[in-house]
JSON list of C-alpha atoms in Angstrom, two decimals:
[
{"chain": "A", "resi": 1, "resn": "MET", "atom": "CA", "xyz": [208.34, 141.57, 56.44]},
{"chain": "A", "resi": 2, "resn": "SER", "atom": "CA", "xyz": [204.93, 142.92, 57.41]},
{"chain": "A", "resi": 3, "resn": "THR", "atom": "CA", "xyz": [201.80, 142.90, 55.33]},
{"chain": "A", "resi": 4, "resn": "LEU", "atom": "CA", "xyz": [198.33, 144.37, 55.44]},
{"chain": "A", "resi": 5, "resn": "ARG", "atom": "CA", "xyz": [195.77, 141.63, 54.91]},
{"chain": "A", "resi": 6, "resn": "GLU", "atom": "CA", "xyz": [192.30, 142.86, 54.05]},
{"chain": "A", "resi": 7, "resn": "LYS", "atom": "CA", "xyz": [190.30, 143.75, 50.98]},
{"chain": "A", "resi": 8, "resn": "TRP", "atom": "CA", "xyz": [192.05, 146.95, 50.02]},
{"chain": "A", "resi": 9, "resn": "HIS", "atom": "CA", "xyz": [195.74, 146.75, 50.81]},
{"chain": "A", "resi": 10, "resn": "ALA", "atom": "CA", "xyz": [198.84, 144.64, 51.02]},
{"chain": "A", "resi": 11, "resn": "GLY", "atom": "CA", "xyz": [202.22, 145.81, 52.24]},
{"chain": "A", "resi": 12, "resn": "LEU", "atom": "CA", "xyz": [205.60, 144.73, 53.47]},
{"chain": "A", "resi": 13, "resn": "ASN", "atom": "CA", "xyz": [208.53, 145.86, 55.58]},
{"chain": "A", "resi": 14, "resn": "VAL", "atom": "CA", "xyz": [212.11, 144.96, 54.71]},
{"chain": "A", "resi": 15, "resn": "TRP", "atom": "CA", "xyz": [215.29, 145.97, 56.47]},
{"chain": "A", "resi": 16, "resn": "ARG", "atom": "CA", "xyz": [218.56, 147.09, 54.89]},
{"chain": "A", "resi": 17, "resn": "THR", "atom": "CA", "xyz": [221.54, 145.35, 56.47]},
{"chain": "A", "resi": 18, "resn": "SER", "atom": "CA", "xyz": [225.13, 144.48, 55.65]},
{"chain": "A", "resi": 19, "resn": "GLY", "atom": "CA", "xyz": [224.11, 140.86, 55.10]},
{"chain": "A", "resi": 20, "resn": "GLY", "atom": "CA", "xyz": [222.79, 139.19, 51.98]},
{"chain": "A", "resi": 21, "resn": "LEU", "atom": "CA", "xyz": [219.32, 139.30, 50.48]},
{"chain": "A", "resi": 22, "resn": "SER", "atom": "CA", "xyz": [216.72, 136.68, 51.40]},
{"chain": "A", "resi": 23, "resn": "ALA", "atom": "CA", "xyz": [214.83, 135.36, 48.38]},
{"chain": "A", "resi": 24, "resn": "PRO", "atom": "CA", "xyz": [214.87, 138.47, 46.11]},
{"chain": "A", "resi": 25, "resn": "SER", "atom": "CA", "xyz": [212.87, 136.73, 43.38]},
{"chain": "A", "resi": 26, "resn": "ALA", "atom": "CA", "xyz": [210.20, 135.82, 45.92]},
{"chain": "A", "resi": 27, "resn": "LEU", "atom": "CA", "xyz": [209.99, 139.45, 47.04]},
{"chain": "A", "resi": 28, "resn": "LEU", "atom": "CA", "xyz": [209.61, 140.63, 43.46]},
{"chain": "A", "resi": 29, "resn": "ARG", "atom": "CA", "xyz": [206.88, 138.07, 42.84]},
{"chain": "A", "resi": 30, "resn": "PHE", "atom": "CA", "xyz": [205.11, 139.28, 45.97]},
{"chain": "A", "resi": 31, "resn": "TYR", "atom": "CA", "xyz": [205.23, 142.90, 44.78]},
{"chain": "A", "resi": 32, "resn": "ARG", "atom": "CA", "xyz": [203.65, 141.92, 41.48]},
{"chain": "A", "resi": 33, "resn": "CYS", "atom": "CA", "xyz": [201.14, 139.58, 43.10]},
{"chain": "A", "resi": 34, "resn": "ALA", "atom": "CA", "xyz": [199.97, 142.12, 45.67]},
{"chain": "A", "resi": 35, "resn": "THR", "atom": "CA", "xyz": [199.34, 144.76, 43.03]},
{"chain": "A", "resi": 36, "resn": "ARG", "atom": "CA", "xyz": [197.34, 142.77, 40.52]},
{"chain": "A", "resi": 37, "resn": "CYS", "atom": "CA", "xyz": [196.35, 139.29, 41.75]},
{"chain": "A", "resi": 38, "resn": "ASP", "atom": "CA", "xyz": [193.28, 138.11, 43.63]},
{"chain": "A", "resi": 39, "resn": "ALA", "atom": "CA", "xyz": [193.19, 137.66, 47.40]},
{"chain": "A", "resi": 40, "resn": "ALA", "atom": "CA", "xyz": [193.51, 133.87, 47.31]},
{"chain": "A", "resi": 41, "resn": "THR", "atom": "CA", "xyz": [196.66, 134.09, 45.18]},
{"chain": "A", "resi": 42, "resn": "THR", "atom": "CA", "xyz": [198.14, 136.73, 47.50]},
{"chain": "A", "resi": 43, "resn": "ARG", "atom": "CA", "xyz": [197.50, 134.52, 50.53]},
{"chain": "A", "resi": 44, "resn": "ALA", "atom": "CA", "xyz": [199.15, 131.60, 48.74]},
{"chain": "A", "resi": 45, "resn": "TYR", "atom": "CA", "xyz": [202.24, 133.70, 48.01]},
{"chain": "A", "resi": 46, "resn": "LEU", "atom": "CA", "xyz": [202.46, 134.76, 51.66]},
{"chain": "A", "resi": 47, "resn": "GLU", "atom": "CA", "xyz": [202.29, 131.15, 52.79]},
{"chain": "A", "resi": 48, "resn": "GLY", "atom": "CA", "xyz": [204.98, 130.26, 50.27]},
{"chain": "A", "resi": 49, "resn": "LEU", "atom": "CA", "xyz": [207.27, 132.99, 51.59]},
{"chain": "A", "resi": 50, "resn": "VAL", "atom": "CA", "xyz": [206.79, 131.74, 55.16]},
{"chain": "A", "resi": 51, "resn": "ARG", "atom": "CA", "xyz": [207.56, 128.16, 54.17]},
{"chain": "A", "resi": 52, "resn": "ASN", "atom": "CA", "xyz": [210.75, 129.43, 52.52]},
{"chain": "A", "resi": 53, "resn": "GLY", "atom": "CA", "xyz": [211.96, 130.87, 55.81]},
{"chain": "A", "resi": 54, "resn": "LEU", "atom": "CA", "xyz": [210.65, 134.46, 55.74]},
{"chain": "A", "resi": 55, "resn": "ARG", "atom": "CA", "xyz": [209.03, 135.63, 58.97]},
{"chain": "A", "resi": 56, "resn": "ILE", "atom": "CA", "xyz": [206.05, 137.86, 58.28]},
{"chain": "A", "resi": 57, "resn": "THR", "atom": "CA", "xyz": [203.92, 140.22, 60.34]},
{"chain": "A", "resi": 58, "resn": "VAL", "atom": "CA", "xyz": [200.34, 140.32, 59.06]},
{"chain": "A", "resi": 59, "resn": "PHE", "atom": "CA", "xyz": [198.10, 143.27, 59.98]},
{"chain": "A", "resi": 60, "resn": "ALA", "atom": "CA", "xyz": [194.48, 142.25, 59.43]},
{"chain": "A", "resi": 61, "resn": "THR", "atom": "CA", "xyz": [191.09, 143.88, 59.90]},
{"chain": "A", "resi": 62, "resn": "GLY", "atom": "CA", "xyz": [188.60, 142.24, 62.22]},
{"chain": "A", "resi": 63, "resn": "SER", "atom": "CA", "xyz": [186.18, 141.72, 59.35]},
{"chain": "A", "resi": 64, "resn": "PHE", "atom": "CA", "xyz": [188.90, 139.88, 57.41]},
{"chain": "A", "resi": 65, "resn": "ILE", "atom": "CA", "xyz": [189.68, 137.67, 60.41]},
{"chain": "A", "resi": 66, "resn": "GLU", "atom": "CA", "xyz": [186.01, 136.71, 60.76]},
{"chain": "A", "resi": 67, "resn": "LYS", "atom": "CA", "xyz": [185.89, 135.56, 57.13]},
{"chain": "A", "resi": 68, "resn": "ASN", "atom": "CA", "xyz": [189.36, 133.99, 57.02]},
{"chain": "A", "resi": 69, "resn": "THR", "atom": "CA", "xyz": [189.88, 132.59, 60.52]},
{"chain": "A", "resi": 70, "resn": "GLY", "atom": "CA", "xyz": [191.36, 129.31, 59.30]},
{"chain": "A", "resi": 71, "resn": "TRP", "atom": "CA", "xyz": [193.98, 131.04, 57.14]},
{"chain": "A", "resi": 72, "resn": "ALA", "atom": "CA", "xyz": [194.94, 133.45, 59.93]},
{"chain": "A", "resi": 73, "resn": "LEU", "atom": "CA", "xyz": [195.33, 130.61, 62.42]},
{"chain": "A", "resi": 74, "resn": "ARG", "atom": "CA", "xyz": [197.44, 128.69, 59.90]},
{"chain": "A", "resi": 75, "resn": "MET", "atom": "CA", "xyz": [199.74, 131.69, 59.39]},
{"chain": "A", "resi": 76, "resn": "GLN", "atom": "CA", "xyz": [200.06, 132.14, 63.15]},
{"chain": "A", "resi": 77, "resn": "GLY", "atom": "CA", "xyz": [200.86, 128.45, 63.47]},
{"chain": "A", "resi": 78, "resn": "LEU", "atom": "CA", "xyz": [203.65, 128.90, 60.91]},
{"chain": "A", "resi": 79, "resn": "GLY", "atom": "CA", "xyz": [205.24, 131.52, 63.17]},
{"chain": "A", "resi": 80, "resn": "CYS", "atom": "CA", "xyz": [203.76, 134.73, 61.74]},
{"chain": "A", "resi": 81, "resn": "GLU", "atom": "CA", "xyz": [202.91, 137.67, 63.95]},
{"chain": "A", "resi": 82, "resn": "ILE", "atom": "CA", "xyz": [199.29, 138.82, 63.52]},
{"chain": "A", "resi": 83, "resn": "GLY", "atom": "CA", "xyz": [198.52, 142.49, 64.22]},
{"chain": "A", "resi": 84, "resn": "LEU", "atom": "CA", "xyz": [195.34, 144.53, 64.60]},
{"chain": "A", "resi": 85, "resn": "HIS", "atom": "CA", "xyz": [194.22, 146.74, 61.70]},
{"chain": "A", "resi": 86, "resn": "GLY", "atom": "CA", "xyz": [190.84, 147.98, 62.94]},
{"chain": "A", "resi": 87, "resn": "TYR", "atom": "CA", "xyz": [187.54, 146.23, 62.33]},
{"chain": "A", "resi": 88, "resn": "HIS", "atom": "CA", "xyz": [186.50, 148.29, 59.33]},
{"chain": "A", "resi": 89, "resn": "HIS", "atom": "CA", "xyz": [189.14, 149.94, 57.14]},
{"chain": "A", "resi": 90, "resn": "LEU", "atom": "CA", "xyz": [188.61, 153.41, 58.64]},
{"chain": "A", "resi": 91, "resn": "SER", "atom": "CA", "xyz": [191.39, 156.00, 58.97]},
{"chain": "A", "resi": 92, "resn": "PRO", "atom": "CA", "xyz": [191.84, 156.89, 62.67]},
{"chain": "A", "resi": 93, "resn": "ASN", "atom": "CA", "xyz": [192.72, 160.51, 61.86]},
{"chain": "A", "resi": 94, "resn": "ARG", "atom": "CA", "xyz": [189.18, 160.91, 60.50]},
{"chain": "A", "resi": 95, "resn": "MET", "atom": "CA", "xyz": [187.49, 159.49, 63.60]},
{"chain": "A", "resi": 96, "resn": "THR", "atom": "CA", "xyz": [186.87, 160.77, 67.11]},
{"chain": "A", "resi": 97, "resn": "PRO", "atom": "CA", "xyz": [188.76, 158.90, 69.84]},
{"chain": "A", "resi": 98, "resn": "ALA", "atom": "CA", "xyz": [185.47, 157.36, 70.99]},
{"chain": "A", "resi": 99, "resn": "ARG", "atom": "CA", "xyz": [184.64, 156.03, 67.52]},
{"chain": "A", "resi": 100, "resn": "PHE", "atom": "CA", "xyz": [188.22, 154.82, 67.10]},
{"chain": "A", "resi": 101, "resn": "GLU", "atom": "CA", "xyz": [187.96, 152.89, 70.38]},
{"chain": "A", "resi": 102, "resn": "THR", "atom": "CA", "xyz": [184.65, 151.32, 69.40]},
{"chain": "A", "resi": 103, "resn": "ASP", "atom": "CA", "xyz": [186.06, 150.14, 66.06]},
{"chain": "A", "resi": 104, "resn": "LEU", "atom": "CA", "xyz": [189.23, 148.78, 67.67]},
{"chain": "A", "resi": 105, "resn": "GLN", "atom": "CA", "xyz": [187.31, 146.99, 70.43]},
{"chain": "A", "resi": 106, "resn": "ARG", "atom": "CA", "xyz": [185.27, 145.24, 67.75]},
{"chain": "A", "resi": 107, "resn": "CYS", "atom": "CA", "xyz": [188.50, 144.21, 66.01]},
{"chain": "A", "resi": 108, "resn": "ILE", "atom": "CA", "xyz": [189.96, 142.87, 69.26]},
{"chain": "A", "resi": 109, "resn": "ALA", "atom": "CA", "xyz": [186.77, 140.91, 69.92]},
{"chain": "A", "resi": 110, "resn": "ALA", "atom": "CA", "xyz": [187.02, 139.31, 66.46]},
{"chain": "A", "resi": 111, "resn": "PHE", "atom": "CA", "xyz": [190.64, 138.31, 67.11]},
{"chain": "A", "resi": 112, "resn": "ARG", "atom": "CA", "xyz": [189.79, 136.81, 70.49]},
{"chain": "A", "resi": 113, "resn": "ARG", "atom": "CA", "xyz": [186.84, 134.84, 69.13]},
{"chain": "A", "resi": 114, "resn": "ALA", "atom": "CA", "xyz": [189.16, 133.44, 66.48]},
{"chain": "A", "resi": 115, "resn": "GLY", "atom": "CA", "xyz": [191.81, 132.52, 69.06]},
{"chain": "A", "resi": 116, "resn": "ILE", "atom": "CA", "xyz": [194.45, 134.79, 67.51]},
{"chain": "A", "resi": 117, "resn": "SER", "atom": "CA", "xyz": [197.00, 136.48, 69.78]},
{"chain": "A", "resi": 118, "resn": "PHE", "atom": "CA", "xyz": [198.21, 140.01, 69.04]},
{"chain": "A", "resi": 119, "resn": "SER", "atom": "CA", "xyz": [200.38, 142.78, 70.46]},
{"chain": "A", "resi": 120, "resn": "GLY", "atom": "CA", "xyz": [200.64, 145.42, 67.72]},
{"chain": "A", "resi": 121, "resn": "TYR", "atom": "CA", "xyz": [198.41, 147.72, 65.69]},
{"chain": "A", "resi": 122, "resn": "ARG", "atom": "CA", "xyz": [198.68, 149.37, 62.29]},
{"chain": "A", "resi": 123, "resn": "ALA", "atom": "CA", "xyz": [196.30, 152.17, 61.34]},
{"chain": "A", "resi": 124, "resn": "PRO", "atom": "CA", "xyz": [194.33, 151.80, 58.10]},
{"chain": "A", "resi": 125, "resn": "ASN", "atom": "CA", "xyz": [196.06, 154.06, 55.57]},
{"chain": "A", "resi": 126, "resn": "LEU", "atom": "CA", "xyz": [198.78, 154.37, 58.28]},
{"chain": "A", "resi": 127, "resn": "ALA", "atom": "CA", "xyz": [196.88, 157.50, 59.41]},
{"chain": "A", "resi": 128, "resn": "MET", "atom": "CA", "xyz": [197.11, 157.95, 63.19]},
{"chain": "A", "resi": 129, "resn": "ALA", "atom": "CA", "xyz": [196.04, 160.91, 65.33]},
{"chain": "A", "resi": 130, "resn": "PRO", "atom": "CA", "xyz": [197.35, 161.94, 68.78]},
{"chain": "A", "resi": 131, "resn": "GLY", "atom": "CA", "xyz": [194.09, 161.03, 70.54]},
{"chain": "A", "resi": 132, "resn": "CYS", "atom": "CA", "xyz": [194.42, 157.39, 69.44]},
{"chain": "A", "resi": 133, "resn": "TYR", "atom": "CA", "xyz": [197.47, 156.53, 71.55]},
{"chain": "A", "resi": 134, "resn": "PRO", "atom": "CA", "xyz": [195.74, 156.69, 74.97]},
{"chain": "A", "resi": 135, "resn": "VAL", "atom": "CA", "xyz": [193.13, 154.31, 73.53]},
{"chain": "A", "resi": 136, "resn": "LEU", "atom": "CA", "xyz": [195.82, 151.85, 72.40]},
{"chain": "A", "resi": 137, "resn": "ARG", "atom": "CA", "xyz": [197.41, 151.90, 75.85]},
{"chain": "A", "resi": 138, "resn": "ARG", "atom": "CA", "xyz": [194.08, 151.45, 77.60]},
{"chain": "A", "resi": 139, "resn": "LEU", "atom": "CA", "xyz": [193.29, 148.43, 75.43]},
{"chain": "A", "resi": 140, "resn": "GLY", "atom": "CA", "xyz": [196.67, 146.83, 76.10]},
{"chain": "A", "resi": 141, "resn": "ILE", "atom": "CA", "xyz": [198.29, 147.33, 72.67]},
{"chain": "A", "resi": 142, "resn": "ALA", "atom": "CA", "xyz": [202.10, 147.18, 72.88]},
{"chain": "A", "resi": 143, "resn": "TYR", "atom": "CA", "xyz": [203.04, 149.26, 69.83]},
{"chain": "A", "resi": 144, "resn": "SER", "atom": "CA", "xyz": [201.78, 151.05, 66.73]},
{"chain": "A", "resi": 145, "resn": "SER", "atom": "CA", "xyz": [203.29, 150.71, 63.25]},
{"chain": "A", "resi": 146, "resn": "SER", "atom": "CA", "xyz": [201.55, 153.64, 61.57]},
{"chain": "A", "resi": 147, "resn": "LEU", "atom": "CA", "xyz": [202.14, 157.34, 60.85]},
{"chain": "A", "resi": 148, "resn": "LEU", "atom": "CA", "xyz": [201.18, 160.36, 62.95]},
{"chain": "A", "resi": 149, "resn": "CYS", "atom": "CA", "xyz": [199.22, 162.66, 60.63]},
{"chain": "A", "resi": 150, "resn": "SER", "atom": "CA", "xyz": [199.74, 165.94, 62.47]},
{"chain": "A", "resi": 151, "resn": "ALA", "atom": "CA", "xyz": [202.46, 168.28, 63.65]},
{"chain": "A", "resi": 152, "resn": "ALA", "atom": "CA", "xyz": [202.30, 166.79, 67.16]},
{"chain": "A", "resi": 153, "resn": "ARG", "atom": "CA", "xyz": [205.31, 165.00, 68.60]},
{"chain": "A", "resi": 154, "resn": "LEU", "atom": "CA", "xyz": [205.49, 161.30, 67.88]},
{"chain": "A", "resi": 155, "resn": "ASP", "atom": "CA", "xyz": [204.19, 159.09, 70.64]},
{"chain": "A", "resi": 156, "resn": "PRO", "atom": "CA", "xyz": [206.80, 156.73, 72.17]},
{"chain": "A", "resi": 157, "resn": "MET", "atom": "CA", "xyz": [204.77, 153.67, 71.13]},
{"chain": "A", "resi": 158, "resn": "GLU", "atom": "CA", "xyz": [204.83, 154.71, 67.45]},
{"chain": "A", "resi": 159, "resn": "ARG", "atom": "CA", "xyz": [207.34, 152.70, 65.39]},
{"chain": "A", "resi": 160, "resn": "CYS", "atom": "CA", "xyz": [206.85, 154.39, 61.99]},
{"chain": "A", "resi": 161, "resn": "ILE", "atom": "CA", "xyz": [209.08, 157.40, 62.64]},
{"chain": "A", "resi": 162, "resn": "ALA", "atom": "CA", "xyz": [209.95, 158.80, 59.21]},
{"chain": "A", "resi": 163, "resn": "PHE", "atom": "CA", "xyz": [208.02, 159.57, 56.07]},
{"chain": "A", "resi": 164, "resn": "MET", "atom": "CA", "xyz": [209.00, 160.66, 52.57]},
{"chain": "A", "resi": 165, "resn": "ASP", "atom": "CA", "xyz": [206.32, 161.67, 50.10]},
{"chain": "A", "resi": 166, "resn": "VAL", "atom": "CA", "xyz": [207.11, 160.13, 46.71]},
{"chain": "A", "resi": 167, "resn": "PRO", "atom": "CA", "xyz": [205.68, 163.02, 44.62]},
{"chain": "A", "resi": 168, "resn": "LEU", "atom": "CA", "xyz": [208.93, 164.81, 45.54]},
{"chain": "A", "resi": 169, "resn": "ILE", "atom": "CA", "xyz": [210.26, 163.23, 42.34]},
{"chain": "A", "resi": 170, "resn": "LEU", "atom": "CA", "xyz": [208.43, 165.03, 39.57]},
{"chain": "A", "resi": 171, "resn": "HIS", "atom": "CA", "xyz": [210.18, 163.67, 36.48]},
{"chain": "A", "resi": 172, "resn": "GLU", "atom": "CA", "xyz": [211.46, 160.34, 35.17]},
{"chain": "A", "resi": 173, "resn": "PRO", "atom": "CA", "xyz": [214.34, 159.55, 37.56]},
{"chain": "A", "resi": 174, "resn": "GLY", "atom": "CA", "xyz": [217.35, 157.35, 37.04]},
{"chain": "A", "resi": 175, "resn": "PRO", "atom": "CA", "xyz": [218.79, 154.98, 39.67]},
{"chain": "A", "resi": 176, "resn": "GLU", "atom": "CA", "xyz": [221.25, 157.62, 40.91]},
{"chain": "A", "resi": 177, "resn": "GLU", "atom": "CA", "xyz": [218.49, 160.19, 41.44]},
{"chain": "A", "resi": 178, "resn": "ILE", "atom": "CA", "xyz": [216.35, 157.72, 43.35]},
{"chain": "A", "resi": 179, "resn": "ALA", "atom": "CA", "xyz": [219.33, 156.74, 45.48]},
{"chain": "A", "resi": 180, "resn": "ASP", "atom": "CA", "xyz": [220.00, 160.42, 46.24]},
{"chain": "A", "resi": 181, "resn": "ALA", "atom": "CA", "xyz": [216.36, 160.87, 47.25]},
{"chain": "A", "resi": 182, "resn": "LEU", "atom": "CA", "xyz": [216.46, 157.83, 49.54]},
{"chain": "A", "resi": 183, "resn": "ARG", "atom": "CA", "xyz": [219.88, 158.42, 51.10]},
{"chain": "A", "resi": 184, "resn": "PRO", "atom": "CA", "xyz": [218.83, 161.00, 53.75]},
{"chain": "A", "resi": 185, "resn": "HIS", "atom": "CA", "xyz": [216.31, 158.47, 55.06]},
{"chain": "A", "resi": 186, "resn": "LEU", "atom": "CA", "xyz": [218.67, 155.50, 55.29]},
{"chain": "A", "resi": 187, "resn": "LEU", "atom": "CA", "xyz": [219.37, 156.06, 58.97]},
{"chain": "A", "resi": 188, "resn": "PRO", "atom": "CA", "xyz": [219.61, 153.27, 61.58]},
{"chain": "A", "resi": 189, "resn": "GLY", "atom": "CA", "xyz": [216.26, 152.43, 63.07]},
{"chain": "A", "resi": 190, "resn": "ARG", "atom": "CA", "xyz": [214.23, 154.78, 60.89]},
{"chain": "A", "resi": 191, "resn": "VAL", "atom": "CA", "xyz": [211.24, 153.83, 58.76]},
{"chain": "A", "resi": 192, "resn": "LEU", "atom": "CA", "xyz": [210.63, 155.01, 55.20]},
{"chain": "A", "resi": 193, "resn": "CYS", "atom": "CA", "xyz": [207.04, 154.77, 53.96]},
{"chain": "A", "resi": 194, "resn": "VAL", "atom": "CA", "xyz": [206.61, 154.72, 50.20]},
{"chain": "A", "resi": 195, "resn": "HIS", "atom": "CA", "xyz": [203.34, 154.76, 48.26]},
{"chain": "A", "resi": 196, "resn": "PRO", "atom": "CA", "xyz": [203.17, 152.71, 45.02]},
{"chain": "A", "resi": 197, "resn": "TYR", "atom": "CA", "xyz": [201.53, 155.52, 43.05]},
{"chain": "A", "resi": 198, "resn": "GLY", "atom": "CA", "xyz": [205.06, 156.94, 42.90]},
{"chain": "A", "resi": 199, "resn": "PHE", "atom": "CA", "xyz": [208.12, 154.75, 43.41]},
{"chain": "A", "resi": 200, "resn": "LEU", "atom": "CA", "xyz": [206.45, 151.36, 43.15]},
{"chain": "A", "resi": 201, "resn": "GLY", "atom": "CA", "xyz": [203.89, 152.21, 40.51]},
{"chain": "A", "resi": 202, "resn": "THR", "atom": "CA", "xyz": [204.17, 151.59, 36.78]},
{"chain": "A", "resi": 203, "resn": "ARG", "atom": "CA", "xyz": [206.35, 154.64, 36.15]},
{"chain": "A", "resi": 204, "resn": "TYR", "atom": "CA", "xyz": [209.08, 154.23, 38.78]},
{"chain": "A", "resi": 205, "resn": "GLY", "atom": "CA", "xyz": [208.48, 150.69, 39.96]},
{"chain": "A", "resi": 206, "resn": "PRO", "atom": "CA", "xyz": [211.11, 148.69, 38.05]},
{"chain": "A", "resi": 207, "resn": "VAL", "atom": "CA", "xyz": [214.08, 150.92, 38.82]},
{"chain": "A", "resi": 208, "resn": "THR", "atom": "CA", "xyz": [213.03, 151.29, 42.47]},
{"chain": "A", "resi": 209, "resn": "ARG", "atom": "CA", "xyz": [212.63, 147.56, 42.96]},
{"chain": "A", "resi": 210, "resn": "GLU", "atom": "CA", "xyz": [216.11, 147.03, 41.51]},
{"chain": "A", "resi": 211, "resn": "LEU", "atom": "CA", "xyz": [217.52, 149.63, 43.91]},
{"chain": "A", "resi": 212, "resn": "ILE", "atom": "CA", "xyz": [215.75, 148.04, 46.89]},
{"chain": "A", "resi": 213, "resn": "LEU", "atom": "CA", "xyz": [217.02, 144.58, 46.03]},
{"chain": "A", "resi": 214, "resn": "ASP", "atom": "CA", "xyz": [220.55, 145.88, 45.50]},
{"chain": "A", "resi": 215, "resn": "CYS", "atom": "CA", "xyz": [220.64, 147.35, 49.04]},
{"chain": "A", "resi": 216, "resn": "GLY", "atom": "CA", "xyz": [221.06, 143.97, 50.72]},
{"chain": "A", "resi": 217, "resn": "LEU", "atom": "CA", "xyz": [217.84, 143.16, 52.52]},
{"chain": "A", "resi": 218, "resn": "ARG", "atom": "CA", "xyz": [216.66, 140.64, 55.05]},
{"chain": "A", "resi": 219, "resn": "THR", "atom": "CA", "xyz": [213.23, 140.24, 56.59]},
{"chain": "A", "resi": 220, "resn": "VAL", "atom": "CA", "xyz": [212.52, 140.71, 60.29]},
{"chain": "A", "resi": 221, "resn": "THR", "atom": "CA", "xyz": [209.50, 140.55, 62.56]},
{"chain": "A", "resi": 222, "resn": "ILE", "atom": "CA", "xyz": [208.13, 143.57, 64.38]},
{"chain": "A", "resi": 223, "resn": "ALA", "atom": "CA", "xyz": [209.38, 141.93, 67.58]},
{"chain": "A", "resi": 224, "resn": "GLU", "atom": "CA", "xyz": [212.93, 142.10, 66.19]},
{"chain": "A", "resi": 225, "resn": "GLN", "atom": "CA", "xyz": [212.39, 145.77, 65.39]},
{"chain": "A", "resi": 226, "resn": "LEU", "atom": "CA", "xyz": [211.39, 146.39, 68.99]},
{"chain": "A", "resi": 227, "resn": "ARG", "atom": "CA", "xyz": [214.58, 144.65, 70.17]},
{"chain": "A", "resi": 228, "resn": "GLY", "atom": "CA", "xyz": [216.63, 147.24, 68.32]},
{"chain": "A", "resi": 229, "resn": "ALA", "atom": "CA", "xyz": [217.26, 145.92, 64.81]},
{"chain": "A", "resi": 230, "resn": "GLU", "atom": "CA", "xyz": [219.07, 148.55, 62.75]},
{"chain": "A", "resi": 231, "resn": "GLY", "atom": "CA", "xyz": [218.78, 149.59, 59.12]},
{"chain": "A", "resi": 232, "resn": "LEU", "atom": "CA", "xyz": [216.14, 150.78, 56.71]},
{"chain": "A", "resi": 233, "resn": "ALA", "atom": "CA", "xyz": [212.59, 149.57, 57.15]},
{"chain": "A", "resi": 234, "resn": "LEU", "atom": "CA", "xyz": [210.64, 150.06, 53.95]},
{"chain": "A", "resi": 235, "resn": "SER", "atom": "CA", "xyz": [206.88, 150.03, 54.44]},
{"chain": "A", "resi": 236, "resn": "VAL", "atom": "CA", "xyz": [204.90, 149.77, 51.22]},
{"chain": "A", "resi": 237, "resn": "ASP", "atom": "CA", "xyz": [201.15, 150.37, 51.22]},
{"chain": "A", "resi": 238, "resn": "PHE", "atom": "CA", "xyz": [199.33, 149.05, 48.15]},
{"chain": "A", "resi": 239, "resn": "GLY", "atom": "CA", "xyz": [196.26, 151.31, 48.21]},
{"chain": "A", "resi": 240, "resn": "ALA", "atom": "CA", "xyz": [193.07, 151.18, 46.20]}
]
């Protein structure tokens, strides 16, 4: 499971497998917590999930790390992977490569001052641009877990490789309709990014959560994804 940890967003990744589901009630509580609870409560839920055996990847802004160094170090000590999320919450596709590099260097500096190791990056709002990838390589970032917001070919270091826009469903769907909409994306190794204003919002949230939990899910780290884990990775971005 991966999460965004800063003022605006929280998110998670889960993988569909043939095995059983790890702590479905905990996942449901996390969904609800991340959408309407305060930051301290969200952090407490994340710690609880880790202590119950779920391995989590946390993508955090540099400004968040500066204000919450102790919590980030505690999560890393519990076995969580901590990833870069920029210093400010600025969408890379709206920045020049030079400005993107300056922001990311500031984030890296904050991580290093805090003593937090990292290898991955997730773009704020998942919004990457082609000019960002040379910067990531130059700064020693191993992978990106974002989305390429252009018609350009995906960069080899990009791990978010599929996207479905939830407004494709324009009426009140039933479970079968949602399943039909998801099925083309349930391919081994592919990532489905869903925004809560559609599937996970008030209107479609309950039926979608039931479908997700019925798929048979287990949590994995980004490192496991890079080693070739197969299934559906569901990335949920709780935006402002």
